[in-house]
PDB file of C-alpha atoms in Angstrom:
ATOM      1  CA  UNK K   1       0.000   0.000   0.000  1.00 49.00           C
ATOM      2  CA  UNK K   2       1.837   3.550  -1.136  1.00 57.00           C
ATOM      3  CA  UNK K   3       1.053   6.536   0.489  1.00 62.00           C
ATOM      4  CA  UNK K   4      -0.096   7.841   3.614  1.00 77.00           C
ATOM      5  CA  UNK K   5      -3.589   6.260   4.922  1.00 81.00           C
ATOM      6  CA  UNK K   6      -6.431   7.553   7.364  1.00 79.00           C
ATOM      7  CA  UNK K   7      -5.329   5.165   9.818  1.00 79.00           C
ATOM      8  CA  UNK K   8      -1.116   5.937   9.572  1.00 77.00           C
ATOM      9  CA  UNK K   9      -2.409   9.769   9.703  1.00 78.00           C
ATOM     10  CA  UNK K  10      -4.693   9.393  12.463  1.00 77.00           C
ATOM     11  CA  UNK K  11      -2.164   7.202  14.623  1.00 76.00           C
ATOM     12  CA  UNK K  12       0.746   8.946  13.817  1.00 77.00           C
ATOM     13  CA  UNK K  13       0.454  11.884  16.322  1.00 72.00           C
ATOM     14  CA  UNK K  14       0.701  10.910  20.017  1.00 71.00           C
ATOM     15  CA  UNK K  15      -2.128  10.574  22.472  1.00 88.00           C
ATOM     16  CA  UNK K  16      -4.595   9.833  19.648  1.00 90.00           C
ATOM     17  CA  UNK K  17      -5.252   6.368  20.980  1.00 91.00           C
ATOM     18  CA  UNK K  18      -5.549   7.694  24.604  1.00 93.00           C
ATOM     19  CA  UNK K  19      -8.118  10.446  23.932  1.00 94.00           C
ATOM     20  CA  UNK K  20     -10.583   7.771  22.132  1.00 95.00           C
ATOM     21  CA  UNK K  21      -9.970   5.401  24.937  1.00 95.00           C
ATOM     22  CA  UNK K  22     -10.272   7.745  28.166  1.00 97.00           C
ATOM     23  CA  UNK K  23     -13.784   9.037  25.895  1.00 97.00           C
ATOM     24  CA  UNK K  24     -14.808   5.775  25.761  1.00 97.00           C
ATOM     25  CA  UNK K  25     -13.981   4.976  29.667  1.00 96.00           C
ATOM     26  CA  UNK K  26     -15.199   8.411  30.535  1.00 97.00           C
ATOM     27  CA  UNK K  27     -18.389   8.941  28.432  1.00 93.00           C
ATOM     28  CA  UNK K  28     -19.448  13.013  28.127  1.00 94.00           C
ATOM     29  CA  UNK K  29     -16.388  14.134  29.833  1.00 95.00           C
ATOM     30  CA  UNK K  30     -15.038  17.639  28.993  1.00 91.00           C
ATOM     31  CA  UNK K  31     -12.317  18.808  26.619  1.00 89.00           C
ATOM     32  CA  UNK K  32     -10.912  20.081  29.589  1.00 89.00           C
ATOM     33  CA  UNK K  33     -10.497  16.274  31.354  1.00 94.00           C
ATOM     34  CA  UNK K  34      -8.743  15.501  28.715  1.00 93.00           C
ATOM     35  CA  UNK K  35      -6.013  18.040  28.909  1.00 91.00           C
ATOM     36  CA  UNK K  36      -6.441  17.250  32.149  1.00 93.00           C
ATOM     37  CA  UNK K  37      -5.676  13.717  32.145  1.00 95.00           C
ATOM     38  CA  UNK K  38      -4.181  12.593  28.974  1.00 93.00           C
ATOM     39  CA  UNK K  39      -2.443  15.387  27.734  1.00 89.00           C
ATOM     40  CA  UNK K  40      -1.948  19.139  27.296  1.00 87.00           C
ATOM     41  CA  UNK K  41      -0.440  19.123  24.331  1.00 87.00           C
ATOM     42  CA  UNK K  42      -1.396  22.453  21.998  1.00 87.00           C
ATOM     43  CA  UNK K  43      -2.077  19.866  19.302  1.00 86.00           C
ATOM     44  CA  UNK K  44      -4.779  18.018  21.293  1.00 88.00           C
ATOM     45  CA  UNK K  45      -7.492  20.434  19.959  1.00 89.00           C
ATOM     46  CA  UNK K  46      -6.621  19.938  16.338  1.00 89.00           C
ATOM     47  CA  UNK K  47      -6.720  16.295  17.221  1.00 90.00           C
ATOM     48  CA  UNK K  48     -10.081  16.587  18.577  1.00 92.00           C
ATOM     49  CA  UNK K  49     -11.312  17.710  15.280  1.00 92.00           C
ATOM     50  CA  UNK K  50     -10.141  15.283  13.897  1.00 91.00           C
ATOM     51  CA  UNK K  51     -11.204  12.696  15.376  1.00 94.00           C
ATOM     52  CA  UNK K  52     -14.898  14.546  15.039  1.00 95.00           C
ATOM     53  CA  UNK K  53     -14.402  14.522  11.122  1.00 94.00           C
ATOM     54  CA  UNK K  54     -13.355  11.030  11.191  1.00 93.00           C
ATOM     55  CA  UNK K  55     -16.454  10.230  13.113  1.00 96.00           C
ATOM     56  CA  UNK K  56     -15.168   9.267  15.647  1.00 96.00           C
ATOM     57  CA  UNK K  57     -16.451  11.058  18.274  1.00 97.00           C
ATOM     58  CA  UNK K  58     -19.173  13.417  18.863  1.00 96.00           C
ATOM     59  CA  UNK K  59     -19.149  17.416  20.434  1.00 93.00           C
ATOM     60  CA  UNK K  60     -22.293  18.064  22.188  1.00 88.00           C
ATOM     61  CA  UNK K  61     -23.639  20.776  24.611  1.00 82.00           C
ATOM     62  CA  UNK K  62     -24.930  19.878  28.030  1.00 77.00           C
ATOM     63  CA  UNK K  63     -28.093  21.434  29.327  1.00 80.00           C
ATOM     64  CA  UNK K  64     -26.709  23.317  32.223  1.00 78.00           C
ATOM     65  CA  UNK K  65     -23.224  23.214  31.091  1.00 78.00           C
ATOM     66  CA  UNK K  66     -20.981  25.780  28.888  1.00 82.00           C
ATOM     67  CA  UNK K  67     -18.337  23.040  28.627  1.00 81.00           C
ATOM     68  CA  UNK K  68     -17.932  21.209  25.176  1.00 86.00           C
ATOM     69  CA  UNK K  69     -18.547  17.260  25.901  1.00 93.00           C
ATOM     70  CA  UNK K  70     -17.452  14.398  23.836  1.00 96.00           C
ATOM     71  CA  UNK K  71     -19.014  10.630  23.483  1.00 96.00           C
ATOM     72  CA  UNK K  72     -17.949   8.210  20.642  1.00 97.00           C
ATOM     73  CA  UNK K  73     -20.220   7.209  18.059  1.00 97.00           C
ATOM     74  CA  UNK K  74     -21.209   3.915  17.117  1.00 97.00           C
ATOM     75  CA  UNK K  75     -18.069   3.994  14.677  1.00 97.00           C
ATOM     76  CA  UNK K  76     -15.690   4.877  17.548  1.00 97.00           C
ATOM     77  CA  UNK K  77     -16.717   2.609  19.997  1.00 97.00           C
ATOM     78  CA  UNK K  78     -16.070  -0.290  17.126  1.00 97.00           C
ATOM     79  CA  UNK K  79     -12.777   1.519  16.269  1.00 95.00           C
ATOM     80  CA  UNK K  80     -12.200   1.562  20.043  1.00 95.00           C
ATOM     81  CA  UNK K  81     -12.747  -1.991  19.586  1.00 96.00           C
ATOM     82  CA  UNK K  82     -10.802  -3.407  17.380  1.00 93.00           C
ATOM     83  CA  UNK K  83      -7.595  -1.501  19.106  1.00 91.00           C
ATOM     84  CA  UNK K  84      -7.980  -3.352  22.469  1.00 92.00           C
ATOM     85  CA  UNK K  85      -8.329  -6.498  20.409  1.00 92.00           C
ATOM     86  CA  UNK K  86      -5.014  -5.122  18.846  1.00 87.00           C
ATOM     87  CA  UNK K  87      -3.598  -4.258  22.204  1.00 85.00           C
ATOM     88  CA  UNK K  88      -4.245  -8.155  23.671  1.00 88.00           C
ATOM     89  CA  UNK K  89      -2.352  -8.978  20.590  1.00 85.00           C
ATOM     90  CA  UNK K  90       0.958  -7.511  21.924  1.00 84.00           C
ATOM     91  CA  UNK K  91       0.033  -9.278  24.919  1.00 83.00           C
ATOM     92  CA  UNK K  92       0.518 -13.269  23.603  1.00 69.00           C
ATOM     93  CA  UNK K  93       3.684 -13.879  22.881  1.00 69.00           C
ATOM     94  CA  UNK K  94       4.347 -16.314  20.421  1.00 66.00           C
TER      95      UNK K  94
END
């Protein structure tokens, strides 16, 4: 496969795999828990878009909140899926 893919451009910035799974663990949290707790990086916000475009994840207002919160979609939480499946890989040695 030449070039660059979705997946090699999505993956190739750190943290990427963090953000979608502290979203996942941490459904609705704030932008701000993530620069919080995975990373303040000044990239992270770009990377949030991203992952938004990519469909990924979701923005949504919060009755009673100003804050920006994020949830994966359907898509996301099968993406998030099938990297913990990759993850377990690592774990097996052969």
């Amino acid at each position: 496969m030449a070039g660059i893919t979705k997946l090699g451009m999505l993956l190739e910035t750190s943290k990427t795999t963090d953000i979608l799974l502290y979203v996942r663990d941490h459904p609705y949290c704030k932008k701000t828990d993530i620069y919080r707790n995975v990373s303040r990086n000044i990239h992270i916000p770009a990377k949030i878009e991203e992952m938004q475009k990519l469909g990924l994840i979701t923005l949504e207002g919060m009755i009673g909140s100003n804050a920006t919160h994020l949830s994966l979609t359907d898509k996301g939480v099968l993406f998030t899926d099938l990297l913990l499946e990759a993850d377990s890989l690592l774990d097996d040695p052969e």
